[in-house]
mmCIF file of C-alpha atoms in Angstrom:
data_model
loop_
_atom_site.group_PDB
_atom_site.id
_atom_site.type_symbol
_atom_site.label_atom_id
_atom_site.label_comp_id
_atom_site.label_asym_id
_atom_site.label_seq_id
_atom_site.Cartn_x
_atom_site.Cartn_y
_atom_site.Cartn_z
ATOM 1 C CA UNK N 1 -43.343 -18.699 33.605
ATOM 2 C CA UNK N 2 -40.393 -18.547 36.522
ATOM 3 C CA UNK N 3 -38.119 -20.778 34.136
ATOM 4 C CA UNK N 4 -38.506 -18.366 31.472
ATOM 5 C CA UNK N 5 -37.336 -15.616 33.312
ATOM 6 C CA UNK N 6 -34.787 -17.504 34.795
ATOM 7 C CA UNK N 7 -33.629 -18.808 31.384
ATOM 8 C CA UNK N 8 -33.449 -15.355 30.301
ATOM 9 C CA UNK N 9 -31.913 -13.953 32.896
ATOM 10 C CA UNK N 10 -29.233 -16.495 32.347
ATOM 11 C CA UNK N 11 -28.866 -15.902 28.825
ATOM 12 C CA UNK N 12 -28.254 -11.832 29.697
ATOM 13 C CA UNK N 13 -25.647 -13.009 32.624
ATOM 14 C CA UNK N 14 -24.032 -14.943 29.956
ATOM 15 C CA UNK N 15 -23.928 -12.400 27.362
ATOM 16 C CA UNK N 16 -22.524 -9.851 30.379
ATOM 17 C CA UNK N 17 -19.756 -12.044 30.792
ATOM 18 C CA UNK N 18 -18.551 -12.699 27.362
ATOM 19 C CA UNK N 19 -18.888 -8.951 26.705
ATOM 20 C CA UNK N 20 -16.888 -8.220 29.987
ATOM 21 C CA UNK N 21 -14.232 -11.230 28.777
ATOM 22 C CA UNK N 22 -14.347 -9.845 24.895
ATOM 23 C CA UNK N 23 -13.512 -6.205 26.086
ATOM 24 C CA UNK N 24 -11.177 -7.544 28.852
ATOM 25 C CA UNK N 25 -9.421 -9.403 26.348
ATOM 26 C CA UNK N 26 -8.987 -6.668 23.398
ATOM 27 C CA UNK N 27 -7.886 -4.189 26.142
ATOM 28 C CA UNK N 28 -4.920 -6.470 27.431
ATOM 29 C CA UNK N 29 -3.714 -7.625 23.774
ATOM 30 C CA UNK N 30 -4.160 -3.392 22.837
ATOM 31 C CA UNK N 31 -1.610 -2.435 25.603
ATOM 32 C CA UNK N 32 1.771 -1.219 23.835
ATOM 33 C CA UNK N 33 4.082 -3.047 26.827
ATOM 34 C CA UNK N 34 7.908 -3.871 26.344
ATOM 35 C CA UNK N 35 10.911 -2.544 24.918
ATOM 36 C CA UNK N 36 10.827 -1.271 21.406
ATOM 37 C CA UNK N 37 14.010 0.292 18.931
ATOM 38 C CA UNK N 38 13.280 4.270 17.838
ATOM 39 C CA UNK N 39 10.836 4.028 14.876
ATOM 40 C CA UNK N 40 10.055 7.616 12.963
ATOM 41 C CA UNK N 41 6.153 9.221 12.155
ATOM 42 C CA UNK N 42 5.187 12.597 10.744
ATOM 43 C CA UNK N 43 7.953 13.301 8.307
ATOM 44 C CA UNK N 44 8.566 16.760 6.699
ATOM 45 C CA UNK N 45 11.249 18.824 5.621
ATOM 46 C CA UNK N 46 11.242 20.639 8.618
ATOM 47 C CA UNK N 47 9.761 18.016 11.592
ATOM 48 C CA UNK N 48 9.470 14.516 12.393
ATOM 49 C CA UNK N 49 8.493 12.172 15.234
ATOM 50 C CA UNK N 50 10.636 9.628 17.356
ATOM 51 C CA UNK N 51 9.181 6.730 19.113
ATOM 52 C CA UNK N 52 10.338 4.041 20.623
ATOM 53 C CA UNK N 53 9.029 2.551 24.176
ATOM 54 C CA UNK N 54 10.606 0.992 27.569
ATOM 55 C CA UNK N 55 9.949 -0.950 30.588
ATOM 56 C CA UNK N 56 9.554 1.808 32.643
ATOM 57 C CA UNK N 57 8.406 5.050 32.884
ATOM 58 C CA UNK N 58 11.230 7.929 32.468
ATOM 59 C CA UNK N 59 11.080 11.537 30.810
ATOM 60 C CA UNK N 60 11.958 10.744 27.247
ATOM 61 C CA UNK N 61 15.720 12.433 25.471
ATOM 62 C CA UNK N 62 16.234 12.425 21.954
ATOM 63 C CA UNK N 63 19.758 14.046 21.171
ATOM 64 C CA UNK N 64 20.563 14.766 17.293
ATOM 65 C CA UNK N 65 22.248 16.465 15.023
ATOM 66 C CA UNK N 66 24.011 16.796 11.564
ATOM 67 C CA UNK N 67 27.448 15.482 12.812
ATOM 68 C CA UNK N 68 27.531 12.084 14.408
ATOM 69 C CA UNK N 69 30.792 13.382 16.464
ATOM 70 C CA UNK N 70 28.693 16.139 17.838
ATOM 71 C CA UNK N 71 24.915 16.080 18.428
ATOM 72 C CA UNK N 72 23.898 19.516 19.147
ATOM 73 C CA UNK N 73 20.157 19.430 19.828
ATOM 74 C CA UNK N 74 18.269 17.889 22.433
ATOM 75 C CA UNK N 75 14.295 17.345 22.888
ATOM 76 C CA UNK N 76 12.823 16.682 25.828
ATOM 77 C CA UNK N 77 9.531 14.552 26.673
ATOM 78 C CA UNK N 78 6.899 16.538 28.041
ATOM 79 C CA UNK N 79 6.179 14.480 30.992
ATOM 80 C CA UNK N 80 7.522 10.362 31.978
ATOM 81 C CA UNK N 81 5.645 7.654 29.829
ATOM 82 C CA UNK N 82 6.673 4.409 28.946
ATOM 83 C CA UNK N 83 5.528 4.726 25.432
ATOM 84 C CA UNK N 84 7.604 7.729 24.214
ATOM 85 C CA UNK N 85 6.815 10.135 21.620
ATOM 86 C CA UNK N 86 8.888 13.132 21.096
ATOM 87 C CA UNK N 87 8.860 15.822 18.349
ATOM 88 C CA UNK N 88 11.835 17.481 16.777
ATOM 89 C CA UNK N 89 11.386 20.687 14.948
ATOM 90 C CA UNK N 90 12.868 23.088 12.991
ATOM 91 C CA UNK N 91 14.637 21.199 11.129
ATOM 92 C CA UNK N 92 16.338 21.408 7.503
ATOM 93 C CA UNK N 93 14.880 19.764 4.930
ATOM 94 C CA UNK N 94 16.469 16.991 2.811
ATOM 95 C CA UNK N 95 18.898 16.887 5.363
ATOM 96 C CA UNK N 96 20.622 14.313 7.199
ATOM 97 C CA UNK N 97 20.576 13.932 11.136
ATOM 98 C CA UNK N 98 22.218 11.394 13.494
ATOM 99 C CA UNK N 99 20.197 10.518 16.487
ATOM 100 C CA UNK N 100 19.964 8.430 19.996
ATOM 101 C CA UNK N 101 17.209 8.298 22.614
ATOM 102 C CA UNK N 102 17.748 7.683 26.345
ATOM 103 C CA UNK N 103 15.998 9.669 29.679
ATOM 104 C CA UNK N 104 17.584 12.058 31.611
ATOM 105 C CA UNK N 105 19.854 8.731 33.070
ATOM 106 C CA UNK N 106 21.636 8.821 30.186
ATOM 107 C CA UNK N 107 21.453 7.468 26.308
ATOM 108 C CA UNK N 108 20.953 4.372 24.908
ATOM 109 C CA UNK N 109 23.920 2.881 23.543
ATOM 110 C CA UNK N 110 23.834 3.861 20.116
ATOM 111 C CA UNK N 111 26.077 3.172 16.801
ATOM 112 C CA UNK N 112 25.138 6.198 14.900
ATOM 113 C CA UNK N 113 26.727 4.743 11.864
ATOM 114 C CA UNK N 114 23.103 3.374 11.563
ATOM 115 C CA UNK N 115 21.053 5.450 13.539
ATOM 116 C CA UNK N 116 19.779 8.551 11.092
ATOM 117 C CA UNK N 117 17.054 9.834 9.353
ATOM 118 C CA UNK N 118 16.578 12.639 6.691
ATOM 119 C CA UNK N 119 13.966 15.357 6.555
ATOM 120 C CA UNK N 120 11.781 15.611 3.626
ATOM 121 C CA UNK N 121 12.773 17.755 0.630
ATOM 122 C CA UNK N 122 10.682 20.877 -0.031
ATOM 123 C CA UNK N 123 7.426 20.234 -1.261
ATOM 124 C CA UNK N 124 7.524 20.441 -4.865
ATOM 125 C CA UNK N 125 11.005 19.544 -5.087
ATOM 126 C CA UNK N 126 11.740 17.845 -8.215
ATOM 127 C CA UNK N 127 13.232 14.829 -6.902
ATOM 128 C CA UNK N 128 13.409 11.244 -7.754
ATOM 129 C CA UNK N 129 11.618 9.159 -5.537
ATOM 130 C CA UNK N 130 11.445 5.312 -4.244
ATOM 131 C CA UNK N 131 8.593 4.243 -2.565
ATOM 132 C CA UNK N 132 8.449 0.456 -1.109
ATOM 133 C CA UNK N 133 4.197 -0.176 -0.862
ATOM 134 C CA UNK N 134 3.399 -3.619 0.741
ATOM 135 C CA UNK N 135 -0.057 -5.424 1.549
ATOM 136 C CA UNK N 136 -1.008 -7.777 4.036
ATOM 137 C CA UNK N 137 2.470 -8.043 5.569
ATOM 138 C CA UNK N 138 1.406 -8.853 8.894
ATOM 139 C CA UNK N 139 1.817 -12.361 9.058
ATOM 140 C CA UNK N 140 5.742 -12.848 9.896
ATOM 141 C CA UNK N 141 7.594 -15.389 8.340
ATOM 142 C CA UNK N 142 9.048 -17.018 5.299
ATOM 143 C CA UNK N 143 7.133 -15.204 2.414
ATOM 144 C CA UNK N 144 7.363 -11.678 4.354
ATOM 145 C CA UNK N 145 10.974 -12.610 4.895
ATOM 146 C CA UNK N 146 11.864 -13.405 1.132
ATOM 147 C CA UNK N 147 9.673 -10.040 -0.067
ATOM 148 C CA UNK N 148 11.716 -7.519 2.820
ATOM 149 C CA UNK N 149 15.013 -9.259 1.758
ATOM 150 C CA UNK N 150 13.901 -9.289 -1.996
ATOM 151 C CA UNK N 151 14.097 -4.813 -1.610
ATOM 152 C CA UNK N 152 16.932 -4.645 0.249
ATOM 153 C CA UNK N 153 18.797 -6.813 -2.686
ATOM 154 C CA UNK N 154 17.293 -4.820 -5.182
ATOM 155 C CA UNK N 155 18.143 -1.229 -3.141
ATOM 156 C CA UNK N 156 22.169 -2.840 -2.841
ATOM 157 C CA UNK N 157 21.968 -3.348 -6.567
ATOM 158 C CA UNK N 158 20.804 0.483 -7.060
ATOM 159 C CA UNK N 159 22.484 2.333 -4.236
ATOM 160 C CA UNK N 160 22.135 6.015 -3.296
ATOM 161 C CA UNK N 161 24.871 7.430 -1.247
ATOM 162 C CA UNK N 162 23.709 9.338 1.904
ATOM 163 C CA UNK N 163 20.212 8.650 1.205
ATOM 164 C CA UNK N 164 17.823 5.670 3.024
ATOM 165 C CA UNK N 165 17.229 2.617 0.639
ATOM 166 C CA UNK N 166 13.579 4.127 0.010
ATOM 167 C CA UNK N 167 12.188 7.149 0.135
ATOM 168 C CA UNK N 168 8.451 6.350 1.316
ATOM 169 C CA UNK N 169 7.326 3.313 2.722
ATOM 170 C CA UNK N 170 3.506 2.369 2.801
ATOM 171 C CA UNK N 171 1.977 -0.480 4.429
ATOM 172 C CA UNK N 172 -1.279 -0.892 2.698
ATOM 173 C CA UNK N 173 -3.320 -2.303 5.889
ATOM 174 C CA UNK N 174 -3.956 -5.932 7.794
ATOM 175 C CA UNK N 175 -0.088 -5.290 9.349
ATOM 176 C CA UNK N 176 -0.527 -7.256 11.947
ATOM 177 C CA UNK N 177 -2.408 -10.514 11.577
ATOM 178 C CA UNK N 178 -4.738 -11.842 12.547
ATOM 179 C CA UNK N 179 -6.123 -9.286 14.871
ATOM 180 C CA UNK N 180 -3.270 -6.486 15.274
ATOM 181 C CA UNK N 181 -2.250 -6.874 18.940
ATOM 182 C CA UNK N 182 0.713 -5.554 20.077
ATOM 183 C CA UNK N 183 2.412 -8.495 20.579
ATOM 184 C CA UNK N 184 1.369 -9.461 16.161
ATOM 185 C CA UNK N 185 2.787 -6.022 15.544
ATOM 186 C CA UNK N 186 6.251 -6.348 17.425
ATOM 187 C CA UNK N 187 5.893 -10.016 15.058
ATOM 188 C CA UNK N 188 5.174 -8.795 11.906
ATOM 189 C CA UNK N 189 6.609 -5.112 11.939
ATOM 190 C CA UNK N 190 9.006 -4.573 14.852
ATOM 191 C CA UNK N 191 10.822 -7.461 14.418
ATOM 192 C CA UNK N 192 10.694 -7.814 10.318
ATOM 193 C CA UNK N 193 11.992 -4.507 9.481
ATOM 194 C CA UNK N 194 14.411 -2.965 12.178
ATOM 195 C CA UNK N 195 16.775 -1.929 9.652
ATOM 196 C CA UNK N 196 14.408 -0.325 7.596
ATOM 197 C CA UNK N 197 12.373 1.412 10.598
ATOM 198 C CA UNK N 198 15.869 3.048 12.114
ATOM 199 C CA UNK N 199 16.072 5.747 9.178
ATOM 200 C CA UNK N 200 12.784 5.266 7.412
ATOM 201 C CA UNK N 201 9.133 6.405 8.145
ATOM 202 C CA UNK N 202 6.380 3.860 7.761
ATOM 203 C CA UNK N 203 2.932 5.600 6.907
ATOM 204 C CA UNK N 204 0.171 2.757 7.720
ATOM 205 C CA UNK N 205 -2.854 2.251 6.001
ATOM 206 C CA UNK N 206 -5.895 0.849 8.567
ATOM 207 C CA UNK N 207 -7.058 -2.619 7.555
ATOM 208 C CA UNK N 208 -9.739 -4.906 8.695
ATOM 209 C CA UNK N 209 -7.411 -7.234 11.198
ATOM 210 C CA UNK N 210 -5.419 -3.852 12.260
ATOM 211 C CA UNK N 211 -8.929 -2.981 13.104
ATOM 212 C CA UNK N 212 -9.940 -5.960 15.808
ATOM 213 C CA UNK N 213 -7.837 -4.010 18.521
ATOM 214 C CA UNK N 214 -6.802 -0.860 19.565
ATOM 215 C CA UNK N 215 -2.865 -0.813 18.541
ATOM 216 C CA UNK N 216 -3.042 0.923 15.642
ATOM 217 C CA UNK N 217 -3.876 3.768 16.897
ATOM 218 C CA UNK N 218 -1.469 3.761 19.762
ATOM 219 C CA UNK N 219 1.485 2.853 17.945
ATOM 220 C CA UNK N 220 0.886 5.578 14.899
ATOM 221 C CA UNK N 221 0.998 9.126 15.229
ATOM 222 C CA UNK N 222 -0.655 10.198 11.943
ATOM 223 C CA UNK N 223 -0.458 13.462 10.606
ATOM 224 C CA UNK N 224 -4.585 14.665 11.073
ATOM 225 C CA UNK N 225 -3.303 17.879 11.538
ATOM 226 C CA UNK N 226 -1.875 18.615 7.943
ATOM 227 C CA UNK N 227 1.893 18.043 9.618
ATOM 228 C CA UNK N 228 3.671 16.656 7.096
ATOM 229 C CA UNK N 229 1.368 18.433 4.186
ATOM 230 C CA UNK N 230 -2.231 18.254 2.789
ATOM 231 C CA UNK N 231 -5.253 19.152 4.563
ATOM 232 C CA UNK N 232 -5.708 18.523 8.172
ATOM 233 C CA UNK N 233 -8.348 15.576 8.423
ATOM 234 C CA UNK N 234 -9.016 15.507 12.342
ATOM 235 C CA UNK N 235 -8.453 12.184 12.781
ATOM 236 C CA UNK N 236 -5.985 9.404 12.029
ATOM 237 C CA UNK N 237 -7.932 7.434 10.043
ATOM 238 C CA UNK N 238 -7.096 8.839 7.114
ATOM 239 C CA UNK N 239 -4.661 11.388 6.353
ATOM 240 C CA UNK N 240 -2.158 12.943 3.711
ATOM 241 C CA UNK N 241 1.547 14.262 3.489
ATOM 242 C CA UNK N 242 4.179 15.470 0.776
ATOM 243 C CA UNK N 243 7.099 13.871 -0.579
ATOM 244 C CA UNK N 244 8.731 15.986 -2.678
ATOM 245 C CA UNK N 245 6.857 16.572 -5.988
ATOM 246 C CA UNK N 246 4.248 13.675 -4.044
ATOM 247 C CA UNK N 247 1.480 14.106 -2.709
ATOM 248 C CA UNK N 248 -0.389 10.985 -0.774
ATOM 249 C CA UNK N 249 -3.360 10.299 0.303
ATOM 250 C CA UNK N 250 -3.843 7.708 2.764
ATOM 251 C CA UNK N 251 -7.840 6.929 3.170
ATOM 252 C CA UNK N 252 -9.795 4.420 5.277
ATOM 253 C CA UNK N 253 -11.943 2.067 3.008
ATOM 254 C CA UNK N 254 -12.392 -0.425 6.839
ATOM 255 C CA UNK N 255 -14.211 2.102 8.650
ATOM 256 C CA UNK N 256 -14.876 5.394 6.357
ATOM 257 C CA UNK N 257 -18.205 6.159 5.109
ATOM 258 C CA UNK N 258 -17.423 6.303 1.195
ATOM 259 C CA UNK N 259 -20.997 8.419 0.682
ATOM 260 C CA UNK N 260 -20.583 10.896 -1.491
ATOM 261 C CA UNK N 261 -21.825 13.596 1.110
ATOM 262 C CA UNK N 262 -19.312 11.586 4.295
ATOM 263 C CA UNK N 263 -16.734 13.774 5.814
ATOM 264 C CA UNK N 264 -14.238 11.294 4.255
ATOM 265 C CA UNK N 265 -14.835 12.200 0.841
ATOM 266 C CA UNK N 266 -15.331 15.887 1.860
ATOM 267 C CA UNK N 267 -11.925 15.945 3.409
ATOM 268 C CA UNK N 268 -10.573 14.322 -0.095
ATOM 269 C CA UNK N 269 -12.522 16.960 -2.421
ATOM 270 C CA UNK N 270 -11.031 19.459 -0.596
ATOM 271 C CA UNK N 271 -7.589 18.014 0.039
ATOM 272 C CA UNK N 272 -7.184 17.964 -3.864
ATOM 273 C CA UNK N 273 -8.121 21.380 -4.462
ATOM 274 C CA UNK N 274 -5.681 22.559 -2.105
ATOM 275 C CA UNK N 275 -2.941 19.882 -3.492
ATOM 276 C CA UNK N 276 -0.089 21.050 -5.829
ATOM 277 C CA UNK N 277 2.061 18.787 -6.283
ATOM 278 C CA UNK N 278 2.588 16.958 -9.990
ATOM 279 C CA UNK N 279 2.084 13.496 -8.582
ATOM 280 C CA UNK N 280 -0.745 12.283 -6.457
ATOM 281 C CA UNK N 281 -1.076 8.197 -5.122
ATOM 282 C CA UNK N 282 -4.267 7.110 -2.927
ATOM 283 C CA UNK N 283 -3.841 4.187 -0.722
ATOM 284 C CA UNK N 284 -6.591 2.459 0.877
ATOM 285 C CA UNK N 285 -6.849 -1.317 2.047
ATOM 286 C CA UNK N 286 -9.366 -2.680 0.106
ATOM 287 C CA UNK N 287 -9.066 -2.600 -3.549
ATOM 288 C CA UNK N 288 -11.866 -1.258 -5.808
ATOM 289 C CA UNK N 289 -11.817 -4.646 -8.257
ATOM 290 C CA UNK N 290 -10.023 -7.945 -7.006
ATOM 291 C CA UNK N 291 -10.537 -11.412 -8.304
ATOM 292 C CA UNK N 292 -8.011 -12.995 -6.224
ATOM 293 C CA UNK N 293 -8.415 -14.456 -2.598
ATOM 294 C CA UNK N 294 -11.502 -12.069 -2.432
ATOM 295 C CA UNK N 295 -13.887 -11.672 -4.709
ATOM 296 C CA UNK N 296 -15.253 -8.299 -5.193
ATOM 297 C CA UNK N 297 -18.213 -9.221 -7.205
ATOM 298 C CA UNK N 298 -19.456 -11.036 -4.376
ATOM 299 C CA UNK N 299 -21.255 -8.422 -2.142
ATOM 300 C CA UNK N 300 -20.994 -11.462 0.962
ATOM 301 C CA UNK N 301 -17.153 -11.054 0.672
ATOM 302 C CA UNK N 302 -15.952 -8.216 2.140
ATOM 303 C CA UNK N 303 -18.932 -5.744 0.777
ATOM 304 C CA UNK N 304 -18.144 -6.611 -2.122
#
């Protein structure tokens, strides 16, 4: 009976270890570490979010402002991170502003030719809009390098003075492949899109491999709180906001309970009831009917 034990107790030391390895492992690759350009989250017409991360830690300074030759506002991190996320506010909407981050050292040198964003319109606004959606982009190279540079030929084609080449951008989930480290995100989003991510805001969707570590979450800040329009939903996972006569809805099919009684679907009865806007779009990751690499018919492959 000893060698049982002892097998046993083997098999539990074993299963310790990998568990220990497996979380040491998905902790490391989850770490948002390096330098990263100013990306935007939270868009309204009267808010949005800059981010952008560095080596070291130092009290975050966004300076802005409707006239490149003189940037009149300044927002100030709260405290010194490396991993900076600072808040401007009461802004116009539909409006252009000029922007560059530094720390109270100084600015990063900036050519604010290219460095802008522009505040939603009003909610309800009756205003064309582009939106650029793309799936399963997160595995950089040739094909996600021919779709990107297929929109920005199409956008030269059909320009808009003083506006970004789109409007909204969704990314539709898996956006960092294959298991949505940091490192497959500075691959596959970082380092794709830097023109687009300088004056446009990219509203995720969570997928399965975004799902396998903890970036997501770290690199996002999602609107739960109803910031950028909708109904707060308490937690990133799923969320909404306004574009103009817009309204999105950004849900969780990885993780969310779809019951009909879930907080999920709650939070989407009640987010329509309260919504106003002409338009409406849901996004979610996994689509409802698909016959192509997956097979929704087959309850083995992905649920079915």
């Amino acid at each position: 009976m000893r060698w049982i034990f002892r097998f046993f107790k083997l098999i539990l030391i074993l299963v310790i270890a990998y568990g220990i390895g497996r979380f040491t492992v998905v902790y490391i690759d989850s770490l948002v570490v390096g330098e990263r350009a100013p990306y935007f989250q939270q868009q309204s017409d009267h808010s949005i979010v800059v981010r952008w991360t560095t080596e070291r830690h130092s009290l975050g300074v966004v300076r802005y402002g409707e006239d490149p030759a003189y940037l009149e506002f300044l927002a100030i991190e709260a405290s010194p991170e490396k991993d900076h996320s600072v808040k401007l506010t009461g802004l116009k909407p539909d409006t252009r502003y000029y922007y560059k981050v530094g720390d109270i050292d100084g600015f990063i040198e900036t050519d604010l030719s290219l460095h802008w964003f522009t505040t939603s319109p009003v909610p309800g606004s009756k205003k064309a809009t582009r939106i650029w959606a793309i799936g399963d982009s997160g595995e950089p190279g040739e094909v996600a390098t021919q779709v990107r540079d297929a929109m920005y030929q199409w956008v030269s084609q059909h320009p808009r003075e003083g506006r970004a080449p789109v409007d909204v951008w969704l990314a539709l989930g898996d956006n960092a492949y294959r298991s949505g480290s940091n490192d497959q995100f500075q691959a596959a989003l970082f380092d794709a899109y830097p023109r687009l991510l300088r004056n446009t805001v990219l509203w995720p969707v969570y997928g399965n491999h975004d799902a396998r570590r903890w970036t997501y979450f770290r690199i996002f800040d999602l609107p739960e709180q109803a910031e950028a329009g909708g109904v707060a939903s308490d937690t990133e996972h799923y969320y909404s906001f306004d574009y103009a006569d817009v309204h999105f809805i950004v849900l969780d099919s990885q993780d969310g309970d779809t019951a009909a009684d879930s907080e999920m679907l709650d939070w989407l009865r009640r987010d329509l009831a309260e919504n106003r806007r002409n338009w409406v779009i849901a996004a979610f990751h996994h689509p409802p009917y698909t016959k192509g690499s997956h097979d929704s018919d087959d309850v083995t492959d992905s649920g079915g």
